[in-house]
Amino acid sequence: MDEVRRFSAETRKVLEKEAYLVYELTGQSIRSFKEVGRPFYPADWHKDYPDFEKLSSSKTEVAINPQKLVLPKSNNKTLKEQEEMVREFGLKLARKISGVEATTGETPDYVELVFLHFDKTGERLFGEKYNFGFTRTKTLVGSSSASVGNFSAQLGLEVFHCRSDEDRRAGVWLAPLVVPV
């Protein structure tokens, strides 16, 4: 079994001082969350991609700052443009906090993170406080990238896909994940 990549104690302390919360992703799949009754919608958009729900999250600690969940002005951008913004954010962050890098996560990374954060705090990342926005992921579904967000109490967590090469949506942002180097 793969070991979970972890932040050093020193790095974790600095992250927490900078208002980051650290969570451990454990390799769970969207299917595993559905099997335990976690709410998702729409339920079948990915029916033509049967392996999508089997994709597993990374086995790593991740850090997010819920007060700065998404990169400013990262909406209305293509995936390529958003990834460049994550790279720049990561370089800036690494100068401030050693032992970290920023990345765009895969769909199951964000799904697990959303539910871990909800279980810990009762707050819905990408919910009302976040204007029901989305983060684009680097998970490709056909020629599209999957997005995660719009986490409502009534319907659950939304996962959908939009064309990664040209789709610029006002509500699709980029929420970088901070991970150990």
PDB file of C-alpha atoms in Angstrom:
ATOM      1  CA  MET A   1       0.000   0.000   0.000  1.00  0.00           C
ATOM      2  CA  ASP A   2       1.325   3.420  -0.918  1.00  0.00           C
ATOM      3  CA  GLU A   3       2.354   5.686   1.918  1.00  0.00           C
ATOM      4  CA  VAL A   4       0.675   9.045   2.311  1.00  0.00           C
ATOM      5  CA  ARG A   5       2.983  11.950   1.429  1.00  0.00           C
ATOM      6  CA  ARG A   6       3.111  14.298   4.405  1.00  0.00           C
ATOM      7  CA  PHE A   7       4.233  17.814   5.212  1.00  0.00           C
ATOM      8  CA  SER A   8       7.143  18.124   7.615  1.00  0.00           C
ATOM      9  CA  ALA A   9       6.221  19.281  11.115  1.00  0.00           C
ATOM     10  CA  GLU A  10       7.882  22.633  10.422  1.00  0.00           C
ATOM     11  CA  THR A  11       6.034  23.137   7.122  1.00  0.00           C
ATOM     12  CA  ARG A  12       2.721  22.172   8.698  1.00  0.00           C
ATOM     13  CA  LYS A  13       3.264  24.731  11.460  1.00  0.00           C
ATOM     14  CA  VAL A  14       3.920  27.510   8.907  1.00  0.00           C
ATOM     15  CA  LEU A  15       0.903  26.469   6.813  1.00  0.00           C
ATOM     16  CA  GLU A  16      -1.363  26.577   9.853  1.00  0.00           C
ATOM     17  CA  LYS A  17       0.035  29.997  10.832  1.00  0.00           C
ATOM     18  CA  GLU A  18      -0.906  31.189   7.318  1.00  0.00           C
ATOM     19  CA  ALA A  19      -4.529  29.992   7.850  1.00  0.00           C
ATOM     20  CA  TYR A  20      -4.209  26.773   5.837  1.00  0.00           C
ATOM     21  CA  LEU A  21      -6.066  23.656   6.906  1.00  0.00           C
ATOM     22  CA  VAL A  22      -4.349  20.331   6.275  1.00  0.00           C
ATOM     23  CA  TYR A  23      -6.281  17.244   5.207  1.00  0.00           C
ATOM     24  CA  GLU A  24      -5.177  13.716   4.376  1.00  0.00           C
ATOM     25  CA  LEU A  25      -6.432  12.318   1.073  1.00  0.00           C
ATOM     26  CA  THR A  26      -6.665   8.541   1.265  1.00  0.00           C
ATOM     27  CA  GLY A  27      -7.149   7.218  -2.254  1.00  0.00           C
ATOM     28  CA  GLN A  28     -10.945   7.099  -2.231  1.00  0.00           C
ATOM     29  CA  SER A  29     -13.036   7.126  -5.393  1.00  0.00           C
ATOM     30  CA  ILE A  30     -16.219   8.947  -6.286  1.00  0.00           C
ATOM     31  CA  ARG A  31     -17.907   5.553  -6.322  1.00  0.00           C
ATOM     32  CA  SER A  32     -16.828   4.888  -2.710  1.00  0.00           C
ATOM     33  CA  PHE A  33     -18.412   8.182  -1.641  1.00  0.00           C
ATOM     34  CA  LYS A  34     -21.617   7.349  -3.498  1.00  0.00           C
ATOM     35  CA  GLU A  35     -21.724   3.906  -1.882  1.00  0.00           C
ATOM     36  CA  VAL A  36     -21.782   5.460   1.593  1.00  0.00           C
ATOM     37  CA  GLY A  37     -24.588   7.829   0.590  1.00  0.00           C
ATOM     38  CA  ARG A  38     -22.753  11.070  -0.131  1.00  0.00           C
ATOM     39  CA  PRO A  39     -25.006  13.199  -2.351  1.00  0.00           C
ATOM     40  CA  PHE A  40     -23.988  13.965  -5.951  1.00  0.00           C
ATOM     41  CA  TYR A  41     -25.759  15.438  -8.938  1.00  0.00           C
ATOM     42  CA  PRO A  42     -26.261  15.080 -11.799  1.00  0.00           C
ATOM     43  CA  ALA A  43     -25.923  11.362 -11.268  1.00  0.00           C
ATOM     44  CA  ASP A  44     -25.318  10.161 -14.803  1.00  0.00           C
ATOM     45  CA  TRP A  45     -23.551  12.815 -16.910  1.00  0.00           C
ATOM     46  CA  HIS A  46     -20.524  10.531 -17.171  1.00  0.00           C
ATOM     47  CA  LYS A  47     -22.416   7.378 -18.268  1.00  0.00           C
ATOM     48  CA  ASP A  48     -20.311   7.233 -21.431  1.00  0.00           C
ATOM     49  CA  TYR A  49     -17.165   7.126 -19.248  1.00  0.00           C
ATOM     50  CA  PRO A  50     -17.712   4.117 -16.961  1.00  0.00           C
ATOM     51  CA  ASP A  51     -14.245   4.275 -15.357  1.00  0.00           C
ATOM     52  CA  PHE A  52     -14.687   7.873 -14.183  1.00  0.00           C
ATOM     53  CA  GLU A  53     -16.219   6.954 -10.811  1.00  0.00           C
ATOM     54  CA  LYS A  54     -13.407   4.454 -10.170  1.00  0.00           C
ATOM     55  CA  LEU A  55     -10.642   7.086 -10.271  1.00  0.00           C
ATOM     56  CA  SER A  56      -8.969   7.391  -6.865  1.00  0.00           C
ATOM     57  CA  SER A  57      -7.821  10.448  -5.016  1.00  0.00           C
ATOM     58  CA  SER A  58      -4.138  10.948  -4.332  1.00  0.00           C
ATOM     59  CA  LYS A  59      -2.564   9.627  -1.159  1.00  0.00           C
ATOM     60  CA  THR A  60      -1.157  12.835   0.203  1.00  0.00           C
ATOM     61  CA  GLU A  61      -1.755  15.586   2.659  1.00  0.00           C
ATOM     62  CA  VAL A  62      -3.189  18.688   1.033  1.00  0.00           C
ATOM     63  CA  ALA A  63      -3.556  22.178   2.404  1.00  0.00           C
ATOM     64  CA  ILE A  64      -6.152  24.790   1.530  1.00  0.00           C
ATOM     65  CA  ASN A  65      -6.941  28.205   2.868  1.00  0.00           C
ATOM     66  CA  PRO A  66     -10.758  28.280   2.978  1.00  0.00           C
ATOM     67  CA  GLN A  67     -10.675  32.097   3.092  1.00  0.00           C
ATOM     68  CA  LYS A  68      -8.726  32.112  -0.182  1.00  0.00           C
ATOM     69  CA  LEU A  69     -10.045  28.916  -1.730  1.00  0.00           C
ATOM     70  CA  VAL A  70      -9.792  29.956  -5.377  1.00  0.00           C
ATOM     71  CA  LEU A  71      -7.247  32.011  -7.258  1.00  0.00           C
ATOM     72  CA  PRO A  72      -8.526  35.555  -7.834  1.00  0.00           C
ATOM     73  CA  LYS A  73      -9.551  36.209 -11.428  1.00  0.00           C
ATOM     74  CA  SER A  74      -9.084  32.528 -12.383  1.00  0.00           C
ATOM     75  CA  ASN A  75     -12.628  32.279 -13.741  1.00  0.00           C
ATOM     76  CA  ASN A  76     -13.368  32.952 -17.416  1.00  0.00           C
ATOM     77  CA  LYS A  77     -10.077  31.234 -18.280  1.00  0.00           C
ATOM     78  CA  THR A  78      -9.213  28.042 -20.131  1.00  0.00           C
ATOM     79  CA  LEU A  79      -7.653  25.125 -18.271  1.00  0.00           C
ATOM     80  CA  LYS A  80      -4.260  26.003 -19.760  1.00  0.00           C
ATOM     81  CA  GLU A  81      -4.534  29.600 -18.538  1.00  0.00           C
ATOM     82  CA  GLN A  82      -5.648  28.423 -15.103  1.00  0.00           C
ATOM     83  CA  GLU A  83      -2.759  25.974 -14.846  1.00  0.00           C
ATOM     84  CA  GLU A  84      -0.313  28.802 -15.574  1.00  0.00           C
ATOM     85  CA  MET A  85      -1.901  30.765 -12.720  1.00  0.00           C
ATOM     86  CA  VAL A  86      -1.426  27.771 -10.391  1.00  0.00           C
ATOM     87  CA  ARG A  87       2.226  27.514 -11.433  1.00  0.00           C
ATOM     88  CA  GLU A  88       2.795  31.201 -10.628  1.00  0.00           C
ATOM     89  CA  PHE A  89       0.918  30.884  -7.317  1.00  0.00           C
ATOM     90  CA  GLY A  90       3.019  27.835  -6.423  1.00  0.00           C
ATOM     91  CA  LEU A  91       6.314  29.598  -7.155  1.00  0.00           C
ATOM     92  CA  LYS A  92       5.285  32.543  -4.979  1.00  0.00           C
ATOM     93  CA  LEU A  93       4.083  30.271  -2.162  1.00  0.00           C
ATOM     94  CA  ALA A  94       7.262  28.130  -2.229  1.00  0.00           C
ATOM     95  CA  ARG A  95       9.358  31.279  -1.676  1.00  0.00           C
ATOM     96  CA  LYS A  96       7.316  31.906   1.478  1.00  0.00           C
ATOM     97  CA  ILE A  97       6.840  28.322   2.724  1.00  0.00           C
ATOM     98  CA  SER A  98       9.517  25.721   2.031  1.00  0.00           C
ATOM     99  CA  GLY A  99       8.576  22.128   1.272  1.00  0.00           C
ATOM    100  CA  VAL A 100       5.373  22.859  -0.646  1.00  0.00           C
ATOM    101  CA  GLU A 101       4.123  23.124  -4.186  1.00  0.00           C
ATOM    102  CA  ALA A 102       0.761  24.078  -5.649  1.00  0.00           C
ATOM    103  CA  THR A 103      -1.076  21.868  -8.090  1.00  0.00           C
ATOM    104  CA  THR A 104      -4.391  21.436  -9.837  1.00  0.00           C
ATOM    105  CA  GLY A 105      -5.992  18.342  -8.368  1.00  0.00           C
ATOM    106  CA  GLU A 106      -7.836  15.479  -9.978  1.00  0.00           C
ATOM    107  CA  THR A 107     -11.612  15.213  -9.571  1.00  0.00           C
ATOM    108  CA  PRO A 108     -11.521  12.648  -6.722  1.00  0.00           C
ATOM    109  CA  ASP A 109      -8.986  14.837  -4.847  1.00  0.00           C
ATOM    110  CA  TYR A 110     -11.493  17.678  -4.677  1.00  0.00           C
ATOM    111  CA  VAL A 111     -14.413  15.350  -3.947  1.00  0.00           C
ATOM    112  CA  GLU A 112     -12.626  13.821  -0.959  1.00  0.00           C
ATOM    113  CA  LEU A 113     -11.425  17.248   0.206  1.00  0.00           C
ATOM    114  CA  VAL A 114     -14.946  18.714   0.060  1.00  0.00           C
ATOM    115  CA  PHE A 115     -16.369  15.916   2.198  1.00  0.00           C
ATOM    116  CA  LEU A 116     -13.430  15.929   4.661  1.00  0.00           C
ATOM    117  CA  HIS A 117     -13.844  19.679   5.153  1.00  0.00           C
ATOM    118  CA  PHE A 118     -17.605  19.355   5.555  1.00  0.00           C
ATOM    119  CA  ASP A 119     -17.215  16.578   8.144  1.00  0.00           C
ATOM    120  CA  LYS A 120     -14.670  18.629  10.097  1.00  0.00           C
ATOM    121  CA  THR A 121     -16.272  22.083   9.917  1.00  0.00           C
ATOM    122  CA  GLY A 122     -19.862  21.731   8.671  1.00  0.00           C
ATOM    123  CA  GLU A 123     -18.922  24.191   5.905  1.00  0.00           C
ATOM    124  CA  ARG A 124     -19.609  23.371   2.268  1.00  0.00           C
ATOM    125  CA  LEU A 125     -16.591  24.257   0.151  1.00  0.00           C
ATOM    126  CA  PHE A 126     -18.010  25.596  -3.139  1.00  0.00           C
ATOM    127  CA  GLY A 127     -21.335  26.093  -1.384  1.00  0.00           C
ATOM    128  CA  GLU A 128     -23.302  29.218  -0.554  1.00  0.00           C
ATOM    129  CA  LYS A 129     -20.340  31.009   1.075  1.00  0.00           C
ATOM    130  CA  TYR A 130     -18.467  30.505  -2.225  1.00  0.00           C
ATOM    131  CA  ASN A 131     -21.388  31.602  -4.419  1.00  0.00           C
ATOM    132  CA  PHE A 132     -21.919  27.976  -5.419  1.00  0.00           C
ATOM    133  CA  GLY A 133     -18.860  28.144  -7.686  1.00  0.00           C
ATOM    134  CA  PHE A 134     -16.748  25.349  -9.116  1.00  0.00           C
ATOM    135  CA  THR A 135     -13.116  24.420  -9.423  1.00  0.00           C
ATOM    136  CA  ARG A 136     -11.878  22.923 -12.636  1.00  0.00           C
ATOM    137  CA  THR A 137      -9.787  19.780 -12.221  1.00  0.00           C
ATOM    138  CA  LYS A 138      -7.091  18.267 -14.379  1.00  0.00           C
ATOM    139  CA  THR A 139      -9.134  15.094 -14.847  1.00  0.00           C
ATOM    140  CA  LEU A 140      -9.928  14.714 -18.523  1.00  0.00           C
ATOM    141  CA  VAL A 141     -13.219  13.162 -19.549  1.00  0.00           C
ATOM    142  CA  GLY A 142     -13.026  12.730 -23.288  1.00  0.00           C
ATOM    143  CA  SER A 143     -11.882  16.134 -24.553  1.00  0.00           C
ATOM    144  CA  SER A 144     -13.297  17.912 -21.496  1.00  0.00           C
ATOM    145  CA  SER A 145     -12.068  18.569 -17.995  1.00  0.00           C
ATOM    146  CA  ALA A 146     -14.197  17.735 -14.985  1.00  0.00           C
ATOM    147  CA  SER A 147     -15.279  20.415 -12.527  1.00  0.00           C
ATOM    148  CA  VAL A 148     -16.396  20.065  -8.909  1.00  0.00           C
ATOM    149  CA  GLY A 149     -18.553  22.464  -6.922  1.00  0.00           C
ATOM    150  CA  ASN A 150     -21.989  23.958  -6.365  1.00  0.00           C
ATOM    151  CA  PHE A 151     -22.238  21.995  -3.106  1.00  0.00           C
ATOM    152  CA  SER A 152     -25.797  22.600  -1.916  1.00  0.00           C
ATOM    153  CA  ALA A 153     -27.638  21.203   1.064  1.00  0.00           C
ATOM    154  CA  GLN A 154     -30.586  20.288  -1.164  1.00  0.00           C
ATOM    155  CA  LEU A 155     -28.814  18.481  -4.034  1.00  0.00           C
ATOM    156  CA  GLY A 156     -25.312  17.609  -2.884  1.00  0.00           C
ATOM    157  CA  LEU A 157     -22.032  18.048  -4.737  1.00  0.00           C
ATOM    158  CA  GLU A 158     -22.096  18.691  -8.459  1.00  0.00           C
ATOM    159  CA  VAL A 159     -19.535  17.134 -10.775  1.00  0.00           C
ATOM    160  CA  PHE A 160     -19.672  17.935 -14.473  1.00  0.00           C
ATOM    161  CA  HIS A 161     -17.366  18.518 -17.413  1.00  0.00           C
ATOM    162  CA  CYS A 162     -16.654  21.389 -19.744  1.00  0.00           C
ATOM    163  CA  ARG A 163     -14.368  21.694 -22.735  1.00  0.00           C
ATOM    164  CA  SER A 164     -10.925  22.350 -21.337  1.00  0.00           C
ATOM    165  CA  ASP A 165      -9.403  23.915 -24.432  1.00  0.00           C
ATOM    166  CA  GLU A 166     -11.904  26.691 -25.000  1.00  0.00           C
ATOM    167  CA  ASP A 167     -14.536  26.805 -22.263  1.00  0.00           C
ATOM    168  CA  ARG A 168     -14.348  29.989 -20.213  1.00  0.00           C
ATOM    169  CA  ARG A 169     -17.067  30.074 -17.572  1.00  0.00           C
ATOM    170  CA  ALA A 170     -17.737  32.777 -15.024  1.00  0.00           C
ATOM    171  CA  GLY A 171     -18.443  30.258 -12.234  1.00  0.00           C
ATOM    172  CA  VAL A 172     -15.522  27.894 -12.898  1.00  0.00           C
ATOM    173  CA  TRP A 173     -12.459  28.951 -10.929  1.00  0.00           C
ATOM    174  CA  LEU A 174      -9.247  27.200  -9.975  1.00  0.00           C
ATOM    175  CA  ALA A 175      -8.691  26.106  -6.379  1.00  0.00           C
ATOM    176  CA  PRO A 176      -5.038  25.105  -6.061  1.00  0.00           C
ATOM    177  CA  LEU A 177      -4.090  22.286  -3.743  1.00  0.00           C
ATOM    178  CA  VAL A 178      -0.938  22.800  -1.711  1.00  0.00           C
ATOM    179  CA  VAL A 179       0.962  19.527  -1.369  1.00  0.00           C
ATOM    180  CA  PRO A 180       4.311  18.404   0.083  1.00  0.00           C
ATOM    181  CA  VAL A 181       7.304  18.406  -2.249  1.00  0.00           C
TER     182      VAL A 181
END
